[in-house]
JSON list of C-alpha atoms in Angstrom, two decimals:
[
{"chain": "A", "resi": 1, "resn": "MET", "atom": "CA", "xyz": [98.06, 70.88, 5.08]},
{"chain": "A", "resi": 2, "resn": "ASN", "atom": "CA", "xyz": [95.29, 69.09, 4.20]},
{"chain": "A", "resi": 3, "resn": "TYR", "atom": "CA", "xyz": [92.60, 68.12, 6.70]},
{"chain": "A", "resi": 4, "resn": "ASN", "atom": "CA", "xyz": [90.83, 65.33, 4.75]},
{"chain": "A", "resi": 5, "resn": "PHE", "atom": "CA", "xyz": [89.07, 63.45, 7.31]},
{"chain": "A", "resi": 6, "resn": "TYR", "atom": "CA", "xyz": [86.23, 64.09, 9.69]},
{"chain": "A", "resi": 7, "resn": "VAL", "atom": "CA", "xyz": [85.72, 62.43, 13.27]},
{"chain": "A", "resi": 8, "resn": "LEU", "atom": "CA", "xyz": [83.95, 63.28, 16.22]},
{"chain": "A", "resi": 9, "resn": "ILE", "atom": "CA", "xyz": [86.08, 63.01, 19.48]},
{"chain": "A", "resi": 10, "resn": "GLU", "atom": "CA", "xyz": [86.35, 64.03, 22.96]},
{"chain": "A", "resi": 11, "resn": "LYS", "atom": "CA", "xyz": [88.76, 66.79, 23.25]},
{"chain": "A", "resi": 12, "resn": "TYR", "atom": "CA", "xyz": [90.54, 67.12, 26.65]},
{"chain": "A", "resi": 13, "resn": "VAL", "atom": "CA", "xyz": [91.89, 70.71, 27.36]},
{"chain": "A", "resi": 14, "resn": "TRP", "atom": "CA", "xyz": [94.28, 71.24, 30.39]},
{"chain": "A", "resi": 15, "resn": "GLU", "atom": "CA", "xyz": [93.49, 74.77, 31.55]},
{"chain": "A", "resi": 16, "resn": "MET", "atom": "CA", "xyz": [96.45, 76.65, 32.65]},
{"chain": "A", "resi": 17, "resn": "ALA", "atom": "CA", "xyz": [96.74, 77.48, 36.43]},
{"chain": "A", "resi": 18, "resn": "GLN", "atom": "CA", "xyz": [93.68, 75.43, 37.31]},
{"chain": "A", "resi": 19, "resn": "TRP", "atom": "CA", "xyz": [93.11, 72.35, 38.94]},
{"chain": "A", "resi": 20, "resn": "LYS", "atom": "CA", "xyz": [90.88, 70.61, 36.41]},
{"chain": "A", "resi": 21, "resn": "ILE", "atom": "CA", "xyz": [90.37, 69.25, 33.21]},
{"chain": "A", "resi": 22, "resn": "CYS", "atom": "CA", "xyz": [87.71, 70.95, 30.68]},
{"chain": "A", "resi": 23, "resn": "LYS", "atom": "CA", "xyz": [86.19, 67.95, 28.58]},
{"chain": "A", "resi": 24, "resn": "VAL", "atom": "CA", "xyz": [84.22, 68.95, 25.75]},
{"chain": "A", "resi": 25, "resn": "ARG", "atom": "CA", "xyz": [82.86, 66.92, 22.89]},
{"chain": "A", "resi": 26, "resn": "LEU", "atom": "CA", "xyz": [83.18, 68.68, 19.58]},
{"chain": "A", "resi": 27, "resn": "PRO", "atom": "CA", "xyz": [83.42, 68.02, 15.70]},
{"chain": "A", "resi": 28, "resn": "VAL", "atom": "CA", "xyz": [86.95, 68.54, 14.71]},
{"chain": "A", "resi": 29, "resn": "TYR", "atom": "CA", "xyz": [89.05, 67.99, 11.60]},
{"chain": "A", "resi": 30, "resn": "ILE", "atom": "CA", "xyz": [92.26, 65.79, 12.05]},
{"chain": "A", "resi": 31, "resn": "ASP", "atom": "CA", "xyz": [95.12, 65.64, 9.86]},
{"chain": "A", "resi": 32, "resn": "PRO", "atom": "CA", "xyz": [95.99, 62.03, 9.74]},
{"chain": "A", "resi": 33, "resn": "ASP", "atom": "CA", "xyz": [99.51, 62.50, 8.89]},
{"chain": "A", "resi": 34, "resn": "ILE", "atom": "CA", "xyz": [100.03, 63.85, 12.32]},
{"chain": "A", "resi": 35, "resn": "VAL", "atom": "CA", "xyz": [97.60, 61.79, 14.66]},
{"chain": "A", "resi": 36, "resn": "GLY", "atom": "CA", "xyz": [99.99, 58.77, 15.42]},
{"chain": "A", "resi": 37, "resn": "SER", "atom": "CA", "xyz": [103.08, 60.79, 15.96]},
{"chain": "A", "resi": 38, "resn": "SER", "atom": "CA", "xyz": [101.25, 63.29, 18.06]},
{"chain": "A", "resi": 39, "resn": "ILE", "atom": "CA", "xyz": [99.71, 60.56, 20.53]},
{"chain": "A", "resi": 40, "resn": "SER", "atom": "CA", "xyz": [103.17, 58.84, 20.73]},
{"chain": "A", "resi": 41, "resn": "ASN", "atom": "CA", "xyz": [105.10, 61.66, 21.57]},
{"chain": "A", "resi": 42, "resn": "ASN", "atom": "CA", "xyz": [102.33, 63.20, 23.89]},
{"chain": "A", "resi": 43, "resn": "LYS", "atom": "CA", "xyz": [102.04, 66.54, 21.67]},
{"chain": "A", "resi": 44, "resn": "PRO", "atom": "CA", "xyz": [98.73, 68.02, 21.13]},
{"chain": "A", "resi": 45, "resn": "ILE", "atom": "CA", "xyz": [96.61, 67.20, 18.06]},
{"chain": "A", "resi": 46, "resn": "LYS", "atom": "CA", "xyz": [96.01, 69.85, 15.63]},
{"chain": "A", "resi": 47, "resn": "TYR", "atom": "CA", "xyz": [92.20, 70.69, 15.03]},
{"chain": "A", "resi": 48, "resn": "LYS", "atom": "CA", "xyz": [89.92, 73.01, 13.12]},
{"chain": "A", "resi": 49, "resn": "LEU", "atom": "CA", "xyz": [86.34, 73.70, 13.99]},
{"chain": "A", "resi": 50, "resn": "MET", "atom": "CA", "xyz": [83.74, 73.73, 11.38]},
{"chain": "A", "resi": 51, "resn": "LYS", "atom": "CA", "xyz": [82.06, 77.14, 10.76]},
{"chain": "A", "resi": 52, "resn": "LYS", "atom": "CA", "xyz": [79.64, 77.52, 8.08]},
{"chain": "A", "resi": 53, "resn": "GLY", "atom": "CA", "xyz": [80.95, 74.49, 5.89]},
{"chain": "A", "resi": 54, "resn": "GLY", "atom": "CA", "xyz": [84.58, 75.71, 5.98]},
{"chain": "A", "resi": 55, "resn": "MET", "atom": "CA", "xyz": [87.30, 75.34, 8.62]},
{"chain": "A", "resi": 56, "resn": "THR", "atom": "CA", "xyz": [88.05, 78.06, 11.06]},
{"chain": "A", "resi": 57, "resn": "MET", "atom": "CA", "xyz": [90.90, 77.68, 13.48]},
{"chain": "A", "resi": 58, "resn": "LEU", "atom": "CA", "xyz": [89.57, 79.70, 16.62]},
{"chain": "A", "resi": 59, "resn": "ASN", "atom": "CA", "xyz": [92.17, 80.86, 19.13]},
{"chain": "A", "resi": 60, "resn": "ASN", "atom": "CA", "xyz": [90.30, 84.12, 20.35]},
{"chain": "A", "resi": 61, "resn": "ILE", "atom": "CA", "xyz": [86.88, 85.00, 21.23]},
{"chain": "A", "resi": 62, "resn": "LEU", "atom": "CA", "xyz": [87.23, 88.00, 18.91]},
{"chain": "A", "resi": 63, "resn": "ASP", "atom": "CA", "xyz": [86.87, 85.26, 16.13]},
{"chain": "A", "resi": 64, "resn": "TYR", "atom": "CA", "xyz": [83.34, 84.84, 17.02]},
{"chain": "A", "resi": 65, "resn": "LEU", "atom": "CA", "xyz": [82.75, 88.72, 17.29]},
{"chain": "A", "resi": 66, "resn": "GLU", "atom": "CA", "xyz": [84.35, 89.36, 13.70]},
{"chain": "A", "resi": 67, "resn": "GLU", "atom": "CA", "xyz": [82.23, 86.62, 12.15]},
{"chain": "A", "resi": 68, "resn": "SER", "atom": "CA", "xyz": [78.92, 87.94, 13.51]},
{"chain": "A", "resi": 69, "resn": "LYS", "atom": "CA", "xyz": [80.14, 91.57, 12.24]},
{"chain": "A", "resi": 70, "resn": "ARG", "atom": "CA", "xyz": [80.60, 90.13, 8.99]},
{"chain": "A", "resi": 71, "resn": "ASN", "atom": "CA", "xyz": [77.41, 88.14, 8.74]},
{"chain": "A", "resi": 72, "resn": "TYR", "atom": "CA", "xyz": [74.88, 90.50, 10.83]},
{"chain": "A", "resi": 73, "resn": "PRO", "atom": "CA", "xyz": [76.53, 93.85, 10.96]},
{"chain": "A", "resi": 74, "resn": "ASP", "atom": "CA", "xyz": [73.26, 95.63, 11.55]},
{"chain": "A", "resi": 75, "resn": "LYS", "atom": "CA", "xyz": [71.93, 93.20, 14.04]},
{"chain": "A", "resi": 76, "resn": "VAL", "atom": "CA", "xyz": [71.85, 94.28, 17.77]},
{"chain": "A", "resi": 77, "resn": "ALA", "atom": "CA", "xyz": [74.67, 92.77, 19.58]},
{"chain": "A", "resi": 78, "resn": "PHE", "atom": "CA", "xyz": [73.87, 94.12, 23.06]},
{"chain": "A", "resi": 79, "resn": "ALA", "atom": "CA", "xyz": [71.24, 96.55, 24.87]},
{"chain": "A", "resi": 80, "resn": "ASP", "atom": "CA", "xyz": [70.79, 98.10, 27.93]},
{"chain": "A", "resi": 81, "resn": "GLU", "atom": "CA", "xyz": [68.23, 100.58, 29.30]},
{"chain": "A", "resi": 82, "resn": "ASN", "atom": "CA", "xyz": [69.83, 103.42, 27.73]},
{"chain": "A", "resi": 83, "resn": "THR", "atom": "CA", "xyz": [71.65, 102.08, 24.53]},
{"chain": "A", "resi": 84, "resn": "SER", "atom": "CA", "xyz": [72.58, 99.46, 22.32]},
{"chain": "A", "resi": 85, "resn": "LEU", "atom": "CA", "xyz": [75.18, 98.27, 19.60]},
{"chain": "A", "resi": 86, "resn": "THR", "atom": "CA", "xyz": [75.12, 96.43, 16.69]},
{"chain": "A", "resi": 87, "resn": "TYR", "atom": "CA", "xyz": [77.83, 94.10, 15.86]},
{"chain": "A", "resi": 88, "resn": "LYS", "atom": "CA", "xyz": [79.46, 96.60, 13.30]},
{"chain": "A", "resi": 89, "resn": "GLU", "atom": "CA", "xyz": [79.32, 99.19, 15.97]},
{"chain": "A", "resi": 90, "resn": "LEU", "atom": "CA", "xyz": [80.70, 97.03, 18.64]},
{"chain": "A", "resi": 91, "resn": "TRP", "atom": "CA", "xyz": [83.67, 95.98, 16.35]},
{"chain": "A", "resi": 92, "resn": "GLU", "atom": "CA", "xyz": [84.55, 99.57, 15.46]},
{"chain": "A", "resi": 93, "resn": "VAL", "atom": "CA", "xyz": [84.24, 101.16, 18.87]},
{"chain": "A", "resi": 94, "resn": "SER", "atom": "CA", "xyz": [86.32, 98.32, 20.32]},
{"chain": "A", "resi": 95, "resn": "ASP", "atom": "CA", "xyz": [88.86, 98.73, 17.77]},
{"chain": "A", "resi": 96, "resn": "LYS", "atom": "CA", "xyz": [89.21, 102.59, 18.95]},
{"chain": "A", "resi": 97, "resn": "ILE", "atom": "CA", "xyz": [89.39, 101.22, 22.40]},
{"chain": "A", "resi": 98, "resn": "GLY", "atom": "CA", "xyz": [91.97, 98.66, 21.69]},
{"chain": "A", "resi": 99, "resn": "ALA", "atom": "CA", "xyz": [94.07, 101.08, 19.80]},
{"chain": "A", "resi": 100, "resn": "ALA", "atom": "CA", "xyz": [94.00, 103.59, 22.49]},
{"chain": "A", "resi": 101, "resn": "LEU", "atom": "CA", "xyz": [95.01, 100.87, 25.00]},
{"chain": "A", "resi": 102, "resn": "THR", "atom": "CA", "xyz": [98.15, 99.74, 23.23]},
{"chain": "A", "resi": 103, "resn": "LYS", "atom": "CA", "xyz": [99.96, 102.67, 24.91]},
{"chain": "A", "resi": 104, "resn": "TYR", "atom": "CA", "xyz": [99.21, 101.75, 28.27]},
{"chain": "A", "resi": 105, "resn": "ILE", "atom": "CA", "xyz": [99.12, 97.95, 28.71]},
{"chain": "A", "resi": 106, "resn": "MET", "atom": "CA", "xyz": [101.39, 95.07, 27.35]},
{"chain": "A", "resi": 107, "resn": "PRO", "atom": "CA", "xyz": [100.03, 91.82, 26.21]},
{"chain": "A", "resi": 108, "resn": "ARG", "atom": "CA", "xyz": [98.37, 89.54, 28.68]},
{"chain": "A", "resi": 109, "resn": "GLN", "atom": "CA", "xyz": [98.13, 92.14, 31.25]},
{"chain": "A", "resi": 110, "resn": "ALA", "atom": "CA", "xyz": [95.01, 92.79, 33.40]},
{"chain": "A", "resi": 111, "resn": "VAL", "atom": "CA", "xyz": [93.07, 95.94, 32.71]},
{"chain": "A", "resi": 112, "resn": "LEU", "atom": "CA", "xyz": [90.38, 97.18, 35.45]},
{"chain": "A", "resi": 113, "resn": "VAL", "atom": "CA", "xyz": [86.90, 98.40, 34.27]},
{"chain": "A", "resi": 114, "resn": "TYR", "atom": "CA", "xyz": [85.24, 100.08, 37.21]},
{"chain": "A", "resi": 115, "resn": "MET", "atom": "CA", "xyz": [81.79, 100.74, 36.36]},
{"chain": "A", "resi": 116, "resn": "ASP", "atom": "CA", "xyz": [78.30, 99.21, 36.07]},
{"chain": "A", "resi": 117, "resn": "LYS", "atom": "CA", "xyz": [77.32, 96.51, 33.65]},
{"chain": "A", "resi": 118, "resn": "SER", "atom": "CA", "xyz": [76.33, 98.21, 30.25]},
{"chain": "A", "resi": 119, "resn": "CYS", "atom": "CA", "xyz": [76.80, 98.25, 26.49]},
{"chain": "A", "resi": 120, "resn": "SER", "atom": "CA", "xyz": [80.00, 100.60, 27.11]},
{"chain": "A", "resi": 121, "resn": "ALA", "atom": "CA", "xyz": [81.60, 97.81, 29.49]},
{"chain": "A", "resi": 122, "resn": "ILE", "atom": "CA", "xyz": [80.95, 95.03, 26.88]},
{"chain": "A", "resi": 123, "resn": "ALA", "atom": "CA", "xyz": [82.74, 97.24, 24.31]},
{"chain": "A", "resi": 124, "resn": "LEU", "atom": "CA", "xyz": [85.63, 98.15, 26.72]},
{"chain": "A", "resi": 125, "resn": "PHE", "atom": "CA", "xyz": [85.83, 94.32, 27.31]},
{"chain": "A", "resi": 126, "resn": "MET", "atom": "CA", "xyz": [86.25, 93.88, 23.62]},
{"chain": "A", "resi": 127, "resn": "GLY", "atom": "CA", "xyz": [88.80, 96.57, 23.19]},
{"chain": "A", "resi": 128, "resn": "ILE", "atom": "CA", "xyz": [90.90, 95.40, 26.22]},
{"chain": "A", "resi": 129, "resn": "VAL", "atom": "CA", "xyz": [91.22, 91.86, 24.27]},
{"chain": "A", "resi": 130, "resn": "LYS", "atom": "CA", "xyz": [92.02, 93.44, 21.01]},
{"chain": "A", "resi": 131, "resn": "ALA", "atom": "CA", "xyz": [94.88, 95.36, 22.66]},
{"chain": "A", "resi": 132, "resn": "GLY", "atom": "CA", "xyz": [96.01, 91.88, 24.05]},
{"chain": "A", "resi": 133, "resn": "GLY", "atom": "CA", "xyz": [94.88, 92.35, 27.82]},
{"chain": "A", "resi": 134, "resn": "PHE", "atom": "CA", "xyz": [92.54, 90.90, 29.95]},
{"chain": "A", "resi": 135, "resn": "TYR", "atom": "CA", "xyz": [89.49, 92.39, 31.55]},
{"chain": "A", "resi": 136, "resn": "VAL", "atom": "CA", "xyz": [88.49, 92.55, 35.28]},
{"chain": "A", "resi": 137, "resn": "LEU", "atom": "CA", "xyz": [85.09, 94.27, 36.03]},
{"chain": "A", "resi": 138, "resn": "LEU", "atom": "CA", "xyz": [85.24, 96.12, 39.36]},
{"chain": "A", "resi": 139, "resn": "ASP", "atom": "CA", "xyz": [81.83, 96.74, 40.92]},
{"chain": "A", "resi": 140, "resn": "PRO", "atom": "CA", "xyz": [81.37, 100.39, 42.27]},
{"chain": "A", "resi": 141, "resn": "ALA", "atom": "CA", "xyz": [78.83, 99.05, 44.88]},
{"chain": "A", "resi": 142, "resn": "GLN", "atom": "CA", "xyz": [81.45, 96.85, 46.72]},
{"chain": "A", "resi": 143, "resn": "PRO", "atom": "CA", "xyz": [83.69, 98.42, 49.67]},
{"chain": "A", "resi": 144, "resn": "ALA", "atom": "CA", "xyz": [86.90, 100.30, 48.82]},
{"chain": "A", "resi": 145, "resn": "GLU", "atom": "CA", "xyz": [88.81, 97.73, 51.11]},
{"chain": "A", "resi": 146, "resn": "ARG", "atom": "CA", "xyz": [87.89, 94.61, 48.93]},
{"chain": "A", "resi": 147, "resn": "LEU", "atom": "CA", "xyz": [88.53, 96.50, 45.54]},
{"chain": "A", "resi": 148, "resn": "ASN", "atom": "CA", "xyz": [92.19, 97.53, 46.98]},
{"chain": "A", "resi": 149, "resn": "ILE", "atom": "CA", "xyz": [92.95, 93.91, 47.72]},
{"chain": "A", "resi": 150, "resn": "ILE", "atom": "CA", "xyz": [91.91, 92.98, 44.27]},
{"chain": "A", "resi": 151, "resn": "ILE", "atom": "CA", "xyz": [94.01, 95.70, 42.75]},
{"chain": "A", "resi": 152, "resn": "ALA", "atom": "CA", "xyz": [97.02, 94.86, 44.75]},
{"chain": "A", "resi": 153, "resn": "THR", "atom": "CA", "xyz": [96.59, 91.19, 43.72]},
{"chain": "A", "resi": 154, "resn": "LEU", "atom": "CA", "xyz": [96.51, 92.20, 39.81]},
{"chain": "A", "resi": 155, "resn": "GLY", "atom": "CA", "xyz": [98.98, 94.63, 39.74]},
{"chain": "A", "resi": 156, "resn": "ALA", "atom": "CA", "xyz": [97.24, 96.50, 36.90]},
{"chain": "A", "resi": 157, "resn": "GLU", "atom": "CA", "xyz": [98.41, 99.54, 35.16]},
{"chain": "A", "resi": 158, "resn": "ALA", "atom": "CA", "xyz": [95.30, 100.67, 33.70]},
{"chain": "A", "resi": 159, "resn": "CYS", "atom": "CA", "xyz": [91.62, 101.42, 35.15]},
{"chain": "A", "resi": 160, "resn": "ILE", "atom": "CA", "xyz": [88.96, 102.55, 32.87]},
{"chain": "A", "resi": 161, "resn": "VAL", "atom": "CA", "xyz": [86.28, 104.56, 34.45]},
{"chain": "A", "resi": 162, "resn": "ASN", "atom": "CA", "xyz": [83.30, 106.65, 33.52]},
{"chain": "A", "resi": 163, "resn": "GLU", "atom": "CA", "xyz": [81.80, 109.83, 34.56]},
{"chain": "A", "resi": 164, "resn": "LYS", "atom": "CA", "xyz": [80.24, 108.07, 37.83]},
{"chain": "A", "resi": 165, "resn": "THR", "atom": "CA", "xyz": [83.20, 106.41, 38.98]},
{"chain": "A", "resi": 166, "resn": "ASP", "atom": "CA", "xyz": [85.88, 108.79, 37.94]},
{"chain": "A", "resi": 167, "resn": "GLU", "atom": "CA", "xyz": [86.14, 110.49, 41.37]},
{"chain": "A", "resi": 168, "resn": "LYS", "atom": "CA", "xyz": [85.63, 107.15, 43.18]},
{"chain": "A", "resi": 169, "resn": "ALA", "atom": "CA", "xyz": [88.55, 105.52, 41.33]},
{"chain": "A", "resi": 170, "resn": "LYS", "atom": "CA", "xyz": [90.86, 108.23, 42.39]},
{"chain": "A", "resi": 171, "resn": "ARG", "atom": "CA", "xyz": [90.20, 107.28, 46.17]},
{"chain": "A", "resi": 172, "resn": "LEU", "atom": "CA", "xyz": [91.20, 103.69, 45.49]},
{"chain": "A", "resi": 173, "resn": "ASP", "atom": "CA", "xyz": [94.77, 102.35, 46.03]},
{"chain": "A", "resi": 174, "resn": "PHE", "atom": "CA", "xyz": [95.68, 102.60, 42.44]},
{"chain": "A", "resi": 175, "resn": "SER", "atom": "CA", "xyz": [98.79, 104.10, 41.06]},
{"chain": "A", "resi": 176, "resn": "GLY", "atom": "CA", "xyz": [98.25, 103.48, 37.38]},
{"chain": "A", "resi": 177, "resn": "SER", "atom": "CA", "xyz": [96.55, 105.26, 34.71]},
{"chain": "A", "resi": 178, "resn": "ILE", "atom": "CA", "xyz": [93.09, 106.25, 35.05]},
{"chain": "A", "resi": 179, "resn": "LEU", "atom": "CA", "xyz": [91.28, 106.21, 31.59]},
{"chain": "A", "resi": 180, "resn": "LEU", "atom": "CA", "xyz": [88.10, 107.92, 30.79]},
{"chain": "A", "resi": 181, "resn": "ALA", "atom": "CA", "xyz": [85.77, 105.37, 28.54]},
{"chain": "A", "resi": 182, "resn": "ALA", "atom": "CA", "xyz": [84.44, 108.15, 26.61]},
{"chain": "A", "resi": 183, "resn": "ASP", "atom": "CA", "xyz": [87.94, 109.30, 25.51]},
{"chain": "A", "resi": 184, "resn": "LEU", "atom": "CA", "xyz": [88.80, 105.86, 24.64]},
{"chain": "A", "resi": 185, "resn": "MET", "atom": "CA", "xyz": [85.62, 105.42, 22.41]},
{"chain": "A", "resi": 186, "resn": "LYS", "atom": "CA", "xyz": [86.38, 108.66, 20.35]},
{"chain": "A", "resi": 187, "resn": "HIS", "atom": "CA", "xyz": [90.23, 107.66, 19.83]},
{"chain": "A", "resi": 188, "resn": "VAL", "atom": "CA", "xyz": [91.52, 108.35, 16.33]},
{"chain": "A", "resi": 189, "resn": "ILE", "atom": "CA", "xyz": [93.29, 105.25, 15.42]},
{"chain": "A", "resi": 190, "resn": "SER", "atom": "CA", "xyz": [96.82, 105.67, 13.80]},
{"chain": "A", "resi": 191, "resn": "GLU", "atom": "CA", "xyz": [98.32, 103.68, 11.16]},
{"chain": "A", "resi": 192, "resn": "ASP", "atom": "CA", "xyz": [100.98, 102.49, 13.50]},
{"chain": "A", "resi": 193, "resn": "GLU", "atom": "CA", "xyz": [98.20, 101.49, 16.20]},
{"chain": "A", "resi": 194, "resn": "ARG", "atom": "CA", "xyz": [96.29, 99.57, 13.42]},
{"chain": "A", "resi": 195, "resn": "LYS", "atom": "CA", "xyz": [99.34, 97.48, 12.82]},
{"chain": "A", "resi": 196, "resn": "GLN", "atom": "CA", "xyz": [100.17, 96.88, 16.48]},
{"chain": "A", "resi": 197, "resn": "LEU", "atom": "CA", "xyz": [96.41, 95.50, 16.72]},
{"chain": "A", "resi": 198, "resn": "THR", "atom": "CA", "xyz": [97.20, 93.29, 13.82]},
{"chain": "A", "resi": 199, "resn": "LYS", "atom": "CA", "xyz": [100.16, 92.24, 15.60]},
{"chain": "A", "resi": 200, "resn": "VAL", "atom": "CA", "xyz": [98.67, 91.37, 18.81]},
{"chain": "A", "resi": 201, "resn": "ARG", "atom": "CA", "xyz": [95.63, 89.43, 16.98]},
{"chain": "A", "resi": 202, "resn": "LYS", "atom": "CA", "xyz": [98.40, 87.57, 15.11]},
{"chain": "A", "resi": 203, "resn": "GLU", "atom": "CA", "xyz": [100.24, 86.47, 18.28]},
{"chain": "A", "resi": 204, "resn": "ALA", "atom": "CA", "xyz": [97.39, 85.66, 20.19]},
{"chain": "A", "resi": 205, "resn": "LEU", "atom": "CA", "xyz": [97.15, 82.01, 21.79]},
{"chain": "A", "resi": 206, "resn": "ASP", "atom": "CA", "xyz": [94.05, 80.37, 23.10]},
{"chain": "A", "resi": 207, "resn": "ILE", "atom": "CA", "xyz": [95.54, 79.77, 26.36]},
{"chain": "A", "resi": 208, "resn": "ASP", "atom": "CA", "xyz": [95.77, 83.60, 26.90]},
{"chain": "A", "resi": 209, "resn": "PRO", "atom": "CA", "xyz": [93.73, 84.88, 29.78]},
{"chain": "A", "resi": 210, "resn": "LEU", "atom": "CA", "xyz": [90.22, 86.58, 28.66]},
{"chain": "A", "resi": 211, "resn": "TYR", "atom": "CA", "xyz": [88.89, 87.82, 32.32]},
{"chain": "A", "resi": 212, "resn": "SER", "atom": "CA", "xyz": [89.44, 87.31, 35.81]},
{"chain": "A", "resi": 213, "resn": "ILE", "atom": "CA", "xyz": [86.79, 87.27, 38.52]},
{"chain": "A", "resi": 214, "resn": "PHE", "atom": "CA", "xyz": [87.20, 87.28, 42.18]},
{"chain": "A", "resi": 215, "resn": "THR", "atom": "CA", "xyz": [85.01, 85.40, 44.81]},
{"chain": "A", "resi": 216, "resn": "SER", "atom": "CA", "xyz": [84.98, 85.90, 48.52]},
{"chain": "A", "resi": 217, "resn": "GLY", "atom": "CA", "xyz": [86.50, 82.81, 49.39]},
{"chain": "A", "resi": 218, "resn": "SER", "atom": "CA", "xyz": [86.13, 80.96, 52.86]},
{"chain": "A", "resi": 219, "resn": "THR", "atom": "CA", "xyz": [88.22, 83.38, 54.71]},
{"chain": "A", "resi": 220, "resn": "GLY", "atom": "CA", "xyz": [86.38, 86.46, 53.20]},
{"chain": "A", "resi": 221, "resn": "THR", "atom": "CA", "xyz": [89.60, 87.60, 51.39]},
{"chain": "A", "resi": 222, "resn": "PRO", "atom": "CA", "xyz": [89.05, 87.99, 47.48]},
{"chain": "A", "resi": 223, "resn": "LYS", "atom": "CA", "xyz": [90.30, 85.13, 45.57]},
{"chain": "A", "resi": 224, "resn": "GLY", "atom": "CA", "xyz": [90.95, 85.32, 41.67]},
{"chain": "A", "resi": 225, "resn": "VAL", "atom": "CA", "xyz": [90.23, 82.95, 39.01]},
{"chain": "A", "resi": 226, "resn": "ILE", "atom": "CA", "xyz": [91.56, 83.77, 35.61]},
{"chain": "A", "resi": 227, "resn": "VAL", "atom": "CA", "xyz": [89.76, 82.32, 32.37]},
{"chain": "A", "resi": 228, "resn": "ASN", "atom": "CA", "xyz": [91.19, 81.81, 29.09]},
{"chain": "A", "resi": 229, "resn": "HIS", "atom": "CA", "xyz": [89.99, 82.07, 25.66]},
{"chain": "A", "resi": 230, "resn": "ARG", "atom": "CA", "xyz": [89.88, 78.17, 25.29]},
{"chain": "A", "resi": 231, "resn": "SER", "atom": "CA", "xyz": [87.61, 77.68, 28.10]},
{"chain": "A", "resi": 232, "resn": "VAL", "atom": "CA", "xyz": [85.01, 80.13, 26.63]},
{"chain": "A", "resi": 233, "resn": "ILE", "atom": "CA", "xyz": [85.30, 79.00, 23.22]},
{"chain": "A", "resi": 234, "resn": "ASP", "atom": "CA", "xyz": [84.85, 75.38, 24.15]},
{"chain": "A", "resi": 235, "resn": "PHE", "atom": "CA", "xyz": [81.84, 76.40, 26.33]},
{"chain": "A", "resi": 236, "resn": "ILE", "atom": "CA", "xyz": [80.17, 78.46, 23.62]},
{"chain": "A", "resi": 237, "resn": "GLU", "atom": "CA", "xyz": [80.49, 75.49, 21.23]},
{"chain": "A", "resi": 238, "resn": "CYS", "atom": "CA", "xyz": [79.28, 72.77, 23.51]},
{"chain": "A", "resi": 239, "resn": "PHE", "atom": "CA", "xyz": [76.41, 75.13, 24.70]},
{"chain": "A", "resi": 240, "resn": "THR", "atom": "CA", "xyz": [75.06, 76.32, 21.55]},
{"chain": "A", "resi": 241, "resn": "GLN", "atom": "CA", "xyz": [75.23, 72.75, 20.13]},
{"chain": "A", "resi": 242, "resn": "ALA", "atom": "CA", "xyz": [73.63, 71.08, 23.14]},
{"chain": "A", "resi": 243, "resn": "PHE", "atom": "CA", "xyz": [70.59, 73.81, 23.16]},
{"chain": "A", "resi": 244, "resn": "GLY", "atom": "CA", "xyz": [70.41, 74.12, 19.25]},
{"chain": "A", "resi": 245, "resn": "ILE", "atom": "CA", "xyz": [70.83, 78.03, 19.63]},
{"chain": "A", "resi": 246, "resn": "THR", "atom": "CA", "xyz": [71.11, 79.59, 16.13]},
{"chain": "A", "resi": 247, "resn": "SER", "atom": "CA", "xyz": [71.30, 83.18, 14.62]},
{"chain": "A", "resi": 248, "resn": "GLU", "atom": "CA", "xyz": [67.66, 83.45, 14.69]},
{"chain": "A", "resi": 249, "resn": "ASP", "atom": "CA", "xyz": [67.29, 83.09, 18.16]},
{"chain": "A", "resi": 250, "resn": "VAL", "atom": "CA", "xyz": [68.51, 86.35, 19.20]}
]
């Protein structure tokens, strides 16, 4: 299919399970052969975002990470007070995490990450996405009662911890698998696991959940909101264009 003309349009994206419309102005390529039929039949218009002079369909935030790994492998992606990860290192360690998780979760299933924010947590987030799941960060400083409500709401079957939170996690009302982050990061990927990661990536949709956050709500009971890949992709494209952010800014 040839995408042979360029137009700037306002793209409206209906977000799943949310009472809102996400409105983003983006440069897109539109196939002129399908525009008329798509509008008349109320079907979504196919589009491709411009990336470095080419056309790349973005369905998953991993597309950004993969592109950064390819273009800036040795550039620092994330850093905390103890360590840092280059884009190449982040990609490789998240591969290991994702491969290890494929035996514990199904696609579009929540995975709990019970630890403080860190480079390791970011790597775990990306690994969870590679396994097809979505991540939920649990703050170890929050009361167990609140965390137990979140756990019951999500019905997660895997919780990733580190050495500091391992014992605390065992005291929560969680009956699934408690996995040590260090073990996941050292996992040796098998050929079957590599094929599974490829399969998950090919079947990914932009409306798949990426992460969930919980707020207290007016009643004090935690209420969760799921954010999908499309929401984040649209935000990144809009934000970086609006503020002129490039690879030289980081």
